[in-house]
Amino acid sequence: MTLVGSDGPAPPALAPAPVASVVDLRVHFRSKAGIVHAVDGVSFDIADGETLGLVGETGCGKSVTARSFLRLVPMPPGIQAGGSILFRPHRTCETCSGNGCAVCHESGRVPDACATCEGAGCETCAGSGYLTVDLLEIPEQDLRTIRGNRIAMIFQDPGKALNPALSIRDQLAEVFYQHRSAELLAAAAIDGEAGGPAGTLIRRKAALRSRLLEDALLSLPPLRARRNKLRAAADDRIVAALAETQIPNPRKVMDRYPHELSGGMRQRVMIAQALACDPDLLIADEPTTALDVTVQARILELVRELQSRHRTSVLYISHDLSLVRRVCDRVAVMYAGRIAEVAPAEQIFSDPSHPYTRGLLAAIPATSHERGRLVAISGTVPELINPTPACRFAGRCPFEAPVCRALEPEPKPTRDGHQVACFIHHPPRDAADGVPTFDRQVR
Amino acid sequence: MRRVGELIGALLKNPTTVAGLTFIILLLGMAILAPLLTEPNTPDAYQMPRDWGAIAVPPGSPGHILGTTNVGGDVLYGVIWGARTSLRLSVIVVSLTVVVGVTVGSIAGFRGGRIDEILMRIVDVFLSIPELIFALAIAAVLGPSFRNIILALAVVFWVKYARIMRAQIIHVKENEYVDAARVIGDSPWRIYLKDVLPNSITPVVVQATLDMGNIVLVGATLSFIGLSEAGIAEWGVLVSEGQAGISAGRWWASTFPGLMVFLWALGFNLFGDGLRDILDPRTESSR
C-alpha cells in the first residue's frame, strides 16, 4: 500500500474533508479493581489546516486519545474497546503547487482520492471520495509508513524524547532514511534503479535495511563515495530542517548530542524531526510543559508559524487553557474520558456552555479581575472503573438534575455552533416521564 | 562514539582503574609475548615442559629462575603460559556468555509476556545453584579436560547477563525516546538496535570486565581440584602440583602461580569497579 504521493486521478473539488475524524473512540485499561474506561466514546474532527486544542485535567484521557492516533497506547493493559480514527492523507495541490486555489479550498493541499471508487464516494471512504484509512485497523506495516511521514508527534519532555546515545544528525537522519530514501538517492545523484550488488547495497543503506556486514562493505573505497554522497544528501535536508526551526548554526548543532543542548533547543530539534516529512497532522502532547515560560512563548510562536507555512493540522494537547486560547482555532474540552464541549477557541472563553467548562474558566486566576477567591469545582473526578450510564460530571455539577444520573448526554450542536454534551442544552426528548426540562438561562 | 575519548580520560584519572589497568596490561603483555619470553614447548606449547634432571629445584637455579615443581615443571614457563591459558579461557567464556546472555535477556525484556516468564524461570533455576558448585558438577560430569572447564563456565555464567540485560531493557524501553522512535516509523528491530541496545549495554560491559577476572579464578579452582587435564600450563594445575611440597618448604611451585591468579582477578576487579563508578547512570549527571 502506498499512501504517499499516489498518482491517482485528480480528485474532484469536493467539500474539504477533515484530515482526521475520531469516531466513538473507546480505550479501556485492565486494572486490578476492574476495567478503567479511560476514553469512552470520544468523537471529534480535525479540519484540514486547523489547530484543535484538546483540553482537560490530568487523567481525563486526552493523552490516551492523542496516542491512539499512532497506536502508541500499550496493549495490554490497554484495550481497544471500539471506535475508529479515520485519517485522510493529503498531498500538495497540483493545480496551484501549494499556493492555494479553488480546487484545494485555498489550503494548498488536497486529500488523496479513494483507491476503490476513485473519488466517486463509496463504502471504504465513508462516501467522501477521499482515501481514508482507519488508523486503528490498518496493519502495523502500513501504519509505519504513516508514522513520522503523514502524522508526526512531539512530546512533552524533549529531554526524554531524544535518544541520549545518538547525535542530532543521527536522530534526524533516521526520519529521512525511513520515509524519503528514494528522494535521498535522487538528490545524491545515485541511480535508484541501478542493478547489481552495488545498487542493491546502497538502496538498502538508504532504506535503513543494511546490516553490519553491508555497512562495512559500504565503508570500503569502491562504495564509500556513494555512501558519502548519500550522507551529504541527508545532511543537507537535516540542516534545512534545523534551520527552519530557527536553530542557529545548524551544521554545528547537528553533531551535538541531546544533553549538550538546552531544553528549548531540544524541543526545536523535536519539532524539526516532526515536520521533516511535511506531515498532514502534527500531534503536540503538551509540548511546552517542561520548558521555561520564556522559552515556552518562543516555541509556541514557532509552532504556529511553521503550522501556517506548512499548512499542517495540529492536535494540541494541553491542560493550560490560557495557552490553548493563544494557539488553537477550536477547542475540545474533555472530562473523565468523554468530550464535554467543542467550540471555536474564542467562544469557549467568552461563552462557555458546559458547566464543567464554566467551572474550569472560573478557576483560572486573571490579572484583569479584582482580587478575590478563586473558585474551585467542588468534589473529585469520578472513578472510571465500570461507569454507569450517567453524566460524568453529575455529582460536581451545580445544575444537576435526576436525569443526569440516569442517562448519558451525547455531544450535540447548540445554537451558537458549540457541541455540548449536557442536558441543560439538550433536554431529553421524552419529558413525560417526569424528567425535568432545563432552562437555558439557568446560571 | 564521541564518548570514548571522555571515558578514557575518566579512566586515567581514577587511581583504582589505573592500578587495575596496570595489572591487566602486565598480565596481558605476558600472555601475548609468551612465545618470545620463553621457548615454546613442542609439540604443544600449552603443555608444561618437564626437566627430569631438575626436580623441585628452588628459585634462582640455573635454567629455572622460579624453580621447578616436584615433577620437573618449570614454574616460570607455567606462570607465563598460564597467563595465555587464562586469557584464552576468559575471552572464550566471556564472549560466549555475553552473546547468549544478551540475546536471551533481550528477547525476554523486549518481548515481555509469556516468553519473558519462561526464559526468566529457566534463568532462576540456573541462578539457584551456587556458581562454583554448579561449574564443578558440570565439569566433573563431562570429564577432566580444559575444554570441559570452558564449557562448564559458559553454562554457569551466561545467566547473569540475561538477568542484567532484561532488567536494563525493561527500564530503557519505557523511555519516551522509544515512543518517539515508533512515532517516526521505526520497526521494532530498528528500535532495538538504535535506541534500546546502546542505552542498556553499559552494565553488561562492566559485568563482563569483572567476569574476566572471576572466570579465571573459578577456572583455576576447577583445575586445582583436578578437572583440567594434567600437565597443562595452567595456574590452578601448577598450584595443585606444588601443593604437596608446601609442607616440605617448597613454596615456590604454588606461590608464584597463586600470585598470578590473585593479580589477574584483582586487576580486572579494580578496573571493573572503577568502570562501573564512571559509567553508572546515577553519577553520570554530575559530569
XYZ file of C-alpha atoms in Angstrom:
730
model
C 0.000 0.000 0.000
C 1.336 3.389 -0.896
C -0.098 6.306 0.929
C 2.419 8.858 -0.175
C 2.063 10.775 -3.375
C -0.012 8.131 -5.141
C -0.572 9.133 -8.731
C -4.309 8.664 -8.784
C -6.552 10.901 -10.835
C -7.028 14.411 -9.505
C -9.869 14.343 -7.002
C -12.957 16.388 -7.725
C -13.354 19.592 -5.783
C -15.485 18.139 -3.075
C -16.130 19.856 0.184
C -12.995 19.982 2.316
C -12.856 16.782 4.321
C -11.485 16.749 7.837
C -7.936 15.439 7.825
C -8.837 13.146 10.670
C -12.053 12.076 12.356
C -12.211 10.337 15.671
C -15.409 8.309 15.815
C -16.688 6.944 19.105
C -13.192 6.093 20.328
C -13.115 3.794 23.333
C -9.875 2.856 25.038
C -10.083 0.926 28.257
C -7.466 -0.326 30.654
C -7.433 -3.516 32.605
C -6.632 -2.915 36.260
C -6.880 -4.917 39.441
C -10.004 -3.071 40.506
C -11.792 -3.533 37.182
C -11.844 -2.091 33.712
C -10.974 1.595 33.583
C -12.883 3.412 30.881
C -10.133 5.944 30.204
C -11.568 7.069 26.872
C -15.233 6.286 26.492
C -16.933 7.340 23.304
C -14.915 10.319 22.112
C -15.694 11.810 18.701
C -14.298 14.887 17.007
C -12.971 16.076 13.654
C -9.749 17.838 12.857
C -10.287 20.051 9.824
C -7.521 20.464 7.268
C -5.125 23.146 8.410
C -6.744 23.853 11.737
C -5.310 23.661 15.222
C -7.572 21.772 17.541
C -6.893 22.052 21.248
C -7.695 19.044 23.393
C -8.035 20.288 26.938
C -8.736 18.592 30.208
C -7.291 17.781 33.566
C -4.796 15.007 34.302
C -6.328 11.599 33.706
C -9.213 12.790 31.571
C -7.983 10.710 28.635
C -6.598 13.429 26.390
C -3.160 11.870 26.075
C -4.605 8.408 25.510
C -6.779 9.859 22.763
C -3.784 11.516 21.129
C -1.600 8.457 21.431
C -4.307 6.304 19.893
C -3.717 8.134 16.602
C -0.396 6.362 16.259
C -1.370 3.287 18.255
C 1.106 4.135 20.996
C -1.157 3.013 23.836
C 0.373 -0.189 25.195
C -1.970 -3.138 24.767
C -2.198 -4.854 27.219
C -3.022 -3.331 29.692
C -4.912 -1.135 27.227
C -7.906 -2.495 25.362
C -9.138 -1.092 22.083
C -12.781 -1.254 23.045
C -14.223 0.273 19.917
C -14.408 3.233 17.613
C -12.176 4.289 14.768
C -9.798 7.055 13.851
C -10.226 7.916 10.198
C -7.281 9.615 8.591
C -7.094 11.141 5.127
C -3.569 11.525 3.780
C -3.071 14.698 1.762
C -0.657 15.793 -0.912
C 0.313 19.118 -2.356
C -2.347 20.507 -4.683
C -1.149 20.104 -8.299
C -3.290 22.908 -9.636
C -1.615 25.650 -7.603
C 1.507 23.773 -6.401
C 0.636 24.562 -2.826
C -0.138 28.241 -3.183
C -3.841 27.905 -2.596
C -6.570 27.842 -5.240
C -10.243 26.982 -5.642
C -9.581 23.271 -6.090
C -7.863 22.926 -2.750
C -10.050 25.473 -0.951
C -7.037 27.793 -0.603
C -5.265 25.285 1.593
C -2.606 24.209 -0.895
C -3.216 20.577 -0.071
C -5.669 18.049 -1.425
C -6.625 14.725 0.037
C -5.650 11.619 -1.912
C -8.518 10.102 -3.863
C -10.075 6.901 -2.625
C -8.375 3.956 -4.305
C -11.579 1.928 -4.556
C -14.032 4.424 -6.059
C -11.553 6.981 -7.473
C -13.375 9.874 -5.900
C -16.942 8.840 -6.588
C -17.699 8.053 -2.982
C -18.069 4.514 -1.745
C -18.202 2.495 1.410
C -14.448 2.270 2.058
C -14.110 6.039 2.148
C -17.351 6.694 4.003
C -18.761 8.356 0.898
C -16.223 11.177 0.908
C -14.354 10.073 -2.216
C -11.079 10.530 -0.405
C -8.572 7.897 0.585
C -9.490 7.135 4.158
C -7.582 4.838 6.467
C -8.673 3.674 9.866
C -5.567 4.106 11.968
C -6.827 1.579 14.471
C -7.359 -1.097 11.834
C -4.555 -0.917 9.284
C -1.660 -3.368 9.629
C 1.358 -2.265 11.643
C 3.453 -2.315 8.470
C 1.239 0.289 6.796
C 0.974 2.344 9.934
C 4.756 2.670 9.902
C 4.595 4.420 6.546
C 2.241 6.967 8.130
C 4.100 7.486 11.376
C 6.600 10.308 11.105
C 5.618 10.768 7.491
C 1.949 11.778 7.377
C 1.349 12.054 11.121
C 4.081 13.268 13.435
C 4.184 13.813 17.142
C 6.090 16.000 19.558
C 6.381 15.061 23.181
C 6.123 16.799 26.490
C 9.726 16.494 27.608
C 12.216 16.848 24.765
C 14.959 15.802 27.174
C 13.445 12.363 27.374
C 12.200 12.047 23.818
C 15.654 12.199 22.231
C 17.935 9.183 22.378
C 20.923 10.235 24.525
C 23.270 7.958 22.598
C 22.621 9.498 19.185
C 23.801 12.801 17.780
C 21.199 15.239 16.481
C 22.291 14.332 12.965
C 21.543 10.653 13.542
C 18.172 11.364 15.142
C 17.041 13.433 12.198
C 18.649 11.307 9.502
C 16.507 8.441 10.741
C 13.308 10.126 9.531
C 14.672 10.869 6.081
C 16.065 7.392 5.580
C 12.856 5.910 6.896
C 10.476 7.812 4.643
C 12.420 9.631 1.959
C 15.057 7.154 0.857
C 14.100 7.454 -2.822
C 14.451 11.243 -2.709
C 17.778 10.953 -0.919
C 19.086 8.634 -3.609
C 17.886 11.046 -6.278
C 19.432 14.037 -4.520
C 22.717 12.189 -4.212
C 22.537 11.513 -7.974
C 22.560 7.784 -7.366
C 20.527 5.753 -9.786
C 17.856 4.286 -7.566
C 17.086 1.614 -10.157
C 20.685 0.554 -10.693
C 21.021 -3.188 -10.744
C 23.842 -5.289 -9.457
C 25.016 -5.824 -5.923
C 26.302 -2.235 -5.569
C 22.903 -0.756 -6.429
C 21.127 -3.093 -4.049
C 23.560 -2.313 -1.297
C 23.198 1.453 -1.476
C 19.412 1.169 -1.778
C 19.318 -0.985 1.313
C 21.512 1.516 3.101
C 19.211 4.375 2.153
C 16.176 2.464 3.402
C 17.866 1.537 6.692
C 17.860 -2.119 5.763
C 21.612 -2.655 5.653
C 23.183 -4.967 8.188
C 26.536 -4.748 9.899
C 28.437 -6.567 7.165
C 26.849 -4.483 4.428
C 27.722 -1.291 6.292
C 31.294 -2.496 6.476
C 31.308 -3.089 2.710
C 29.888 0.379 2.118
C 32.668 1.972 4.123
C 35.298 0.487 1.789
C 36.678 2.533 -1.132
C 34.633 1.397 -4.154
C 31.290 2.099 -2.476
C 32.424 4.692 0.013
C 31.993 7.620 -2.354
C 28.379 6.713 -2.997
C 27.651 6.268 0.681
C 29.187 9.650 1.407
C 27.065 11.265 -1.284
C 24.006 9.728 0.303
C 25.079 11.058 3.677
C 25.676 14.501 2.255
C 22.182 14.487 0.761
C 20.739 13.571 4.152
C 22.864 16.222 5.841
C 21.517 18.910 3.521
C 17.985 18.010 4.498
C 18.852 17.872 8.179
C 20.424 21.321 8.028
C 17.378 22.704 6.232
C 15.025 21.161 8.781
C 17.020 22.530 11.696
C 17.306 25.955 10.106
C 13.562 26.072 9.694
C 13.107 25.785 13.445
C 15.468 28.762 13.807
C 18.304 26.805 15.310
C 21.396 28.928 14.819
C 24.365 27.262 13.179
C 22.628 24.021 12.204
C 25.772 22.483 10.694
C 27.405 22.610 14.097
C 24.374 21.716 16.182
C 23.911 18.643 14.021
C 26.955 16.979 15.578
C 25.894 17.707 19.137
C 24.259 15.244 21.499
C 20.929 15.930 23.215
C 22.473 16.534 26.644
C 24.588 19.317 25.200
C 21.539 21.321 24.150
C 19.135 23.432 26.184
C 15.517 22.408 26.676
C 14.285 24.904 24.118
C 16.826 23.748 21.565
C 15.897 20.133 22.145
C 12.246 20.922 21.565
C 13.236 22.693 18.350
C 15.065 19.549 17.290
C 11.943 17.526 18.070
C 9.846 19.914 16.011
C 12.342 19.745 13.162
C 12.128 15.971 13.287
C 8.344 16.038 13.394
C 7.992 18.411 10.444
C 10.810 16.831 8.438
C 8.449 14.952 6.135
C 5.859 17.717 5.968
C 3.113 15.762 7.741
C -0.618 16.345 7.389
C -1.190 16.128 11.086
C 1.047 17.096 13.962
C 0.169 15.822 17.400
C 1.645 18.020 20.109
C 1.349 16.445 23.534
C 1.871 19.354 25.933
C 4.991 20.417 24.036
C 5.848 23.328 26.295
C 5.016 21.974 29.740
C 8.619 21.010 30.503
C 10.027 24.348 29.351
C 10.659 27.721 30.980
C 7.919 30.263 30.481
C 10.032 32.488 28.236
C 11.112 29.560 26.090
C 7.513 28.378 26.048
C 6.379 31.538 24.332
C 9.016 31.253 21.638
C 8.302 27.585 20.974
C 4.586 28.344 20.703
C 5.266 31.091 18.231
C 7.460 28.724 16.231
C 4.807 26.004 16.149
C 2.219 28.497 14.927
C 4.494 29.942 12.299
C 5.552 26.548 10.955
C 1.987 25.354 11.050
C 0.785 28.208 8.896
C 3.702 27.765 6.492
C 3.304 24.013 6.130
C -0.487 24.197 6.460
C -0.273 21.269 8.825
C -3.218 20.401 11.010
C -2.341 20.282 14.668
C -3.866 18.410 17.549
C -2.672 20.338 20.550
C -2.974 18.599 23.906
C -2.788 20.792 26.961
C -4.173 21.374 30.406
C -3.374 25.064 30.159
C -6.469 26.909 28.993
C -4.862 30.294 28.519
C -2.198 28.726 26.337
C -4.747 26.910 24.228
C -6.576 30.169 23.678
C -3.469 31.638 22.068
C -2.700 28.685 19.824
C -5.892 26.962 18.810
C -8.681 27.576 16.336
C -11.070 25.239 18.070
C -11.040 23.663 21.483
C -12.395 20.329 22.654
C -12.839 20.053 26.397
C -12.546 16.545 27.779
C -13.791 15.376 31.115
C -13.439 11.883 32.579
C -12.955 10.146 29.255
C -15.653 11.992 27.319
C -15.953 15.150 25.307
C -17.792 17.816 27.286
C -17.736 20.635 24.777
C -16.240 21.534 21.409
C -16.277 25.148 20.264
C -14.215 27.812 18.495
C -11.430 28.903 20.832
C -12.676 32.422 21.436
C -16.216 31.272 22.169
C -15.087 28.725 24.717
C -13.794 31.648 26.715
C -16.451 34.218 26.006
C -19.430 31.902 26.156
C -18.744 28.525 27.733
C -21.756 26.231 27.545
C -20.890 23.159 29.564
C -20.961 23.563 33.350
C -17.532 21.907 33.526
C -16.027 24.408 31.097
C -17.539 27.218 33.138
C -16.052 25.745 36.274
C -12.638 25.492 34.630
C -12.730 29.089 33.455
C -13.813 30.330 36.850
C -10.794 28.607 38.325
C -8.284 30.493 36.163
C -6.595 33.334 38.006
C -6.758 36.502 35.945
C -4.879 39.717 36.491
C -7.600 41.760 34.857
C -10.096 40.879 37.546
C -10.363 42.193 41.055
C -8.657 40.188 43.685
C -10.922 37.603 45.113
C -11.104 33.954 45.899
C -10.562 31.571 43.015
C -13.496 29.320 42.515
C -12.748 25.614 42.635
C -15.002 22.898 41.244
C -16.307 21.018 44.255
C -15.933 17.269 44.517
C -13.423 14.997 42.798
C -13.094 13.342 39.401
C -15.235 10.210 39.293
C -13.763 6.726 39.256
C -13.662 5.487 35.702
C -13.996 1.836 36.636
C -17.120 0.294 35.119
C -19.079 3.560 34.998
C -22.845 3.514 34.903
C -24.638 5.409 32.163
C -24.812 8.881 33.647
C -23.330 12.265 33.023
C -19.721 12.051 34.192
C -19.963 15.498 35.707
C -23.011 14.661 37.782
C -22.150 14.987 41.442
C -19.956 18.011 40.876
C -22.342 19.940 38.690
C -24.221 22.867 40.216
C -27.139 22.296 37.813
C -27.542 18.590 38.383
C -30.980 17.068 37.858
C -32.214 13.483 38.290
C -31.827 12.797 34.579
C -28.086 13.458 34.816
C -27.707 10.330 36.899
C -29.954 8.226 34.701
C -28.792 8.995 31.164
C -25.546 9.853 29.446
C -25.645 13.113 27.484
C -24.227 12.987 23.949
C -22.408 15.943 22.403
C -24.910 17.759 20.188
C -24.736 21.089 18.416
C -26.250 24.119 20.114
C -27.496 27.283 18.503
C -24.150 29.081 18.651
C -22.174 26.304 16.941
C -20.868 24.565 20.037
C -21.003 20.841 20.501
C -22.089 20.299 24.063
C -22.807 17.141 25.988
C -25.191 18.470 28.604
C -28.908 18.111 29.277
C -29.139 21.825 30.011
C -28.776 22.374 26.299
C -30.346 19.169 25.105
C -33.150 18.246 27.437
C -34.173 14.635 26.922
C -36.938 14.370 24.336
C -39.318 12.449 26.480
C -40.282 14.882 29.223
C -43.425 12.954 30.018
C -41.735 10.515 32.400
C -41.199 13.175 34.973
C -37.775 14.193 33.765
C -37.498 17.918 34.247
C -36.706 20.157 31.324
C -33.923 22.605 31.801
C -33.979 26.266 31.299
C -31.219 27.509 29.017
C -30.895 30.552 31.238
C -30.018 28.633 34.375
C -26.757 30.033 35.669
C 31.377 7.210 19.547
C 32.361 10.573 20.869
C 32.183 9.458 24.468
C 35.124 7.081 24.073
C 37.611 9.919 24.497
C 35.847 11.186 27.599
C 35.713 7.685 29.016
C 39.440 7.098 28.574
C 40.140 10.427 30.249
C 37.995 9.478 33.237
C 39.598 6.046 33.466
C 43.076 7.530 33.598
C 42.104 9.971 36.334
C 40.786 7.296 38.676
C 43.570 5.656 40.778
C 41.598 2.404 41.110
C 41.228 1.887 37.404
C 44.819 2.919 36.773
C 46.016 0.269 39.250
C 43.724 -2.343 37.732
C 44.756 -1.391 34.241
C 48.436 -1.692 35.179
C 47.993 -5.278 36.370
C 45.881 -6.138 33.355
C 48.380 -4.701 30.896
C 51.281 -6.509 32.574
C 49.486 -9.849 32.587
C 48.108 -9.465 29.076
C 51.547 -8.407 27.874
C 52.918 -11.564 29.410
C 50.248 -13.682 27.743
C 50.733 -12.125 24.338
C 54.529 -12.147 24.441
C 54.735 -15.669 25.905
C 56.457 -17.239 22.852
C 59.116 -14.512 22.997
C 59.659 -14.744 26.746
C 60.176 -18.497 26.836
C 60.953 -21.123 24.243
C 57.572 -22.737 23.418
C 57.362 -26.385 24.351
C 56.938 -28.838 21.472
C 54.668 -30.229 20.188
C 52.087 -28.437 22.366
C 53.171 -25.117 23.841
C 50.363 -25.281 26.401
C 51.897 -28.419 27.908
C 54.444 -27.935 30.678
C 57.987 -28.912 29.691
C 59.445 -31.492 32.044
C 63.025 -31.313 33.103
C 63.518 -34.655 34.803
C 67.049 -33.698 35.689
C 65.938 -30.812 37.873
C 63.089 -31.858 40.132
C 61.873 -29.399 42.754
C 64.842 -27.047 42.450
C 64.368 -23.717 44.299
C 64.033 -20.345 42.534
C 67.272 -18.932 41.225
C 68.548 -22.275 39.975
C 70.324 -22.165 36.606
C 67.803 -22.530 33.796
C 64.867 -22.373 36.198
C 64.603 -18.826 37.531
C 61.456 -19.569 39.543
C 62.366 -23.152 40.343
C 60.602 -26.316 39.278
C 57.762 -28.445 40.596
C 58.261 -31.883 42.054
C 57.591 -33.347 38.612
C 60.178 -31.149 36.966
C 57.876 -28.491 35.537
C 59.448 -25.071 35.088
C 57.450 -22.631 37.244
C 58.372 -19.604 35.120
C 57.115 -21.372 31.997
C 53.892 -22.267 33.789
C 53.406 -18.717 35.019
C 53.942 -17.193 31.578
C 51.995 -19.710 29.509
C 49.414 -19.895 32.260
C 48.618 -16.259 31.513
C 47.963 -17.267 27.913
C 45.747 -20.120 29.051
C 43.852 -17.777 31.352
C 43.396 -15.210 28.617
C 42.091 -17.905 26.280
C 39.733 -19.198 28.963
C 38.333 -15.833 29.973
C 37.947 -14.432 26.458
C 36.152 -17.525 25.166
C 33.874 -17.831 28.188
C 33.074 -14.115 28.398
C 32.262 -13.786 24.700
C 30.110 -16.916 24.736
C 28.224 -15.921 27.856
C 27.757 -12.290 26.803
C 26.324 -13.291 23.431
C 23.977 -15.892 24.897
C 23.030 -13.793 27.929
C 22.398 -10.606 25.963
C 20.309 -12.481 23.413
C 18.177 -14.252 25.998
C 17.847 -11.138 28.167
C 16.927 -9.008 25.160
C 14.226 -11.377 23.980
C 12.792 -11.611 27.487
C 12.906 -7.900 28.171
C 11.872 -6.623 24.764
C 9.108 -9.121 24.096
C 7.831 -9.475 27.644
C 4.753 -11.567 28.347
C 4.922 -15.336 28.385
C 8.297 -15.643 26.651
C 9.739 -13.451 29.384
C 8.158 -15.633 32.068
C 9.531 -18.863 30.623
C 13.042 -17.568 29.970
C 13.356 -15.965 33.369
C 12.202 -19.110 35.194
C 14.952 -21.008 33.382
C 17.413 -18.336 34.440
C 16.172 -18.616 38.018
C 16.874 -22.341 38.021
C 20.448 -21.694 36.904
C 20.898 -18.920 39.452
C 19.622 -21.022 42.341
C 22.722 -23.239 42.253
C 25.953 -21.719 43.603
C 28.332 -20.800 40.787
C 31.339 -22.841 41.805
C 29.403 -25.960 42.804
C 27.418 -25.864 39.577
C 30.510 -25.463 37.406
C 32.212 -28.194 39.389
C 29.331 -30.573 38.864
C 29.176 -29.956 35.118
C 32.925 -30.230 34.643
C 33.005 -33.395 36.718
C 30.227 -34.981 34.690
C 31.885 -34.052 31.388
C 35.239 -35.431 32.492
C 38.563 -33.746 33.207
C 39.701 -31.565 30.319
C 40.351 -27.885 29.799
C 37.672 -27.683 27.119
C 35.094 -29.011 29.523
C 36.043 -26.332 32.026
C 35.353 -23.695 29.362
C 32.006 -25.341 28.660
C 31.077 -25.627 32.337
C 31.906 -21.977 32.998
C 29.931 -20.837 29.958
C 26.884 -22.767 31.134
C 27.115 -21.174 34.569
C 27.978 -17.598 33.732
C 25.500 -16.621 30.974
C 22.517 -16.247 33.307
C 23.862 -13.131 34.981
C 23.969 -11.339 31.642
C 20.458 -12.435 30.808
C 19.247 -11.008 34.102
C 21.113 -7.722 33.753
C 20.119 -7.272 30.131
C 16.460 -7.976 30.774
C 16.310 -5.521 33.681
C 18.066 -2.849 31.635
C 15.828 -3.311 28.622
C 12.632 -3.194 30.638
C 13.857 0.075 32.107
C 15.132 1.578 28.861
C 12.146 0.680 26.706
C 9.901 2.795 28.938
C 11.823 5.863 27.842
C 9.990 8.381 25.742
C 12.598 8.217 23.003
C 11.446 4.681 22.293
C 7.928 6.026 21.728
C 9.456 8.832 19.687
C 11.215 6.265 17.509
C 7.934 4.441 16.941
C 6.368 7.764 16.063
C 8.821 8.332 13.220
C 8.024 4.897 11.817
C 10.918 2.739 13.014
C 10.465 -1.017 13.091
C 10.819 -2.860 16.414
C 14.134 -4.396 15.308
C 15.434 -0.957 14.349
C 14.318 0.475 17.682
C 16.072 -2.349 19.486
C 19.323 -1.771 17.615
C 19.283 2.011 17.672
C 17.550 3.017 20.893
C 17.357 0.128 23.321
C 20.604 -1.811 22.955
C 23.098 1.099 23.045
C 21.382 2.559 26.089
C 21.265 -0.677 28.049
C 24.590 -2.359 27.323
C 26.768 -0.488 29.846
C 26.157 -2.726 32.909
C 26.875 -5.740 30.719
C 30.245 -4.269 29.794
C 31.037 -3.705 33.469
C 29.954 -7.218 34.408
C 31.990 -8.682 31.553
C 35.082 -6.883 32.824
C 34.557 -8.217 36.337
C 33.944 -11.695 34.953
C 37.207 -11.649 33.013
C 38.761 -11.894 36.486
C 36.186 -14.129 38.162
C 36.239 -16.732 35.423
C 39.987 -17.209 35.755
C 39.545 -17.532 39.500
C 36.832 -20.178 39.199
C 38.661 -21.861 36.306
C 41.840 -22.111 38.379
C 39.826 -23.576 41.227
C 38.409 -26.276 38.952
C 41.884 -27.015 37.595
C 43.268 -27.140 41.104
C 40.742 -29.788 42.057
C 41.918 -31.765 39.058
C 39.232 -31.208 36.457
C 41.755 -29.988 33.896
C 43.996 -32.390 32.027
C 47.244 -32.981 33.883
C 50.383 -31.271 32.706
C 48.728 -28.282 31.088
C 50.349 -24.903 31.676
C 47.616 -23.503 33.836
C 47.907 -21.668 37.144
C 45.446 -23.864 39.030
C 47.172 -27.033 37.848
C 50.529 -25.583 38.865
C 49.311 -24.683 42.336
C 47.980 -28.181 42.667
C 51.309 -29.687 41.581
C 53.186 -27.631 44.108
C 50.749 -28.257 46.904
C 52.369 -31.451 48.166
C 55.679 -29.666 48.571
C 54.446 -26.755 50.662
C 54.807 -28.595 53.985
C 58.345 -29.542 52.973
C 59.180 -25.880 52.455
C 58.956 -25.926 48.632
C 56.637 -22.946 48.475
C 57.568 -21.617 45.062
C 55.661 -24.017 42.865
C 52.351 -22.922 44.404
C 53.062 -19.339 45.396
C 54.006 -17.881 42.009
C 51.004 -19.187 40.054
C 48.766 -18.409 43.022
C 50.036 -14.847 42.967
C 49.253 -14.673 39.263
C 45.646 -15.736 39.820
C 45.407 -13.152 42.568
C 46.818 -10.345 40.417
C 44.628 -11.284 37.451
C 41.439 -11.294 39.497
C 42.475 -8.153 41.357
C 43.326 -6.295 38.160
C 40.023 -6.959 36.458
C 38.012 -6.347 39.610
C 39.673 -2.993 40.282
C 39.209 -1.979 36.679
C 35.633 -3.204 36.544
C 34.711 -1.422 39.760
C 36.229 1.801 38.518
C 34.452 1.398 35.197
C 31.154 0.940 36.985
C 31.694 4.108 39.022
C 32.385 6.063 35.858
C 29.581 4.605 33.763
C 26.937 4.458 36.480
C 23.938 6.461 35.325
C 23.478 7.913 38.786
C 26.851 9.595 38.672
C 26.573 10.468 35.000
C 24.544 13.608 35.564
C 27.380 15.151 37.576
C 29.657 15.118 34.562
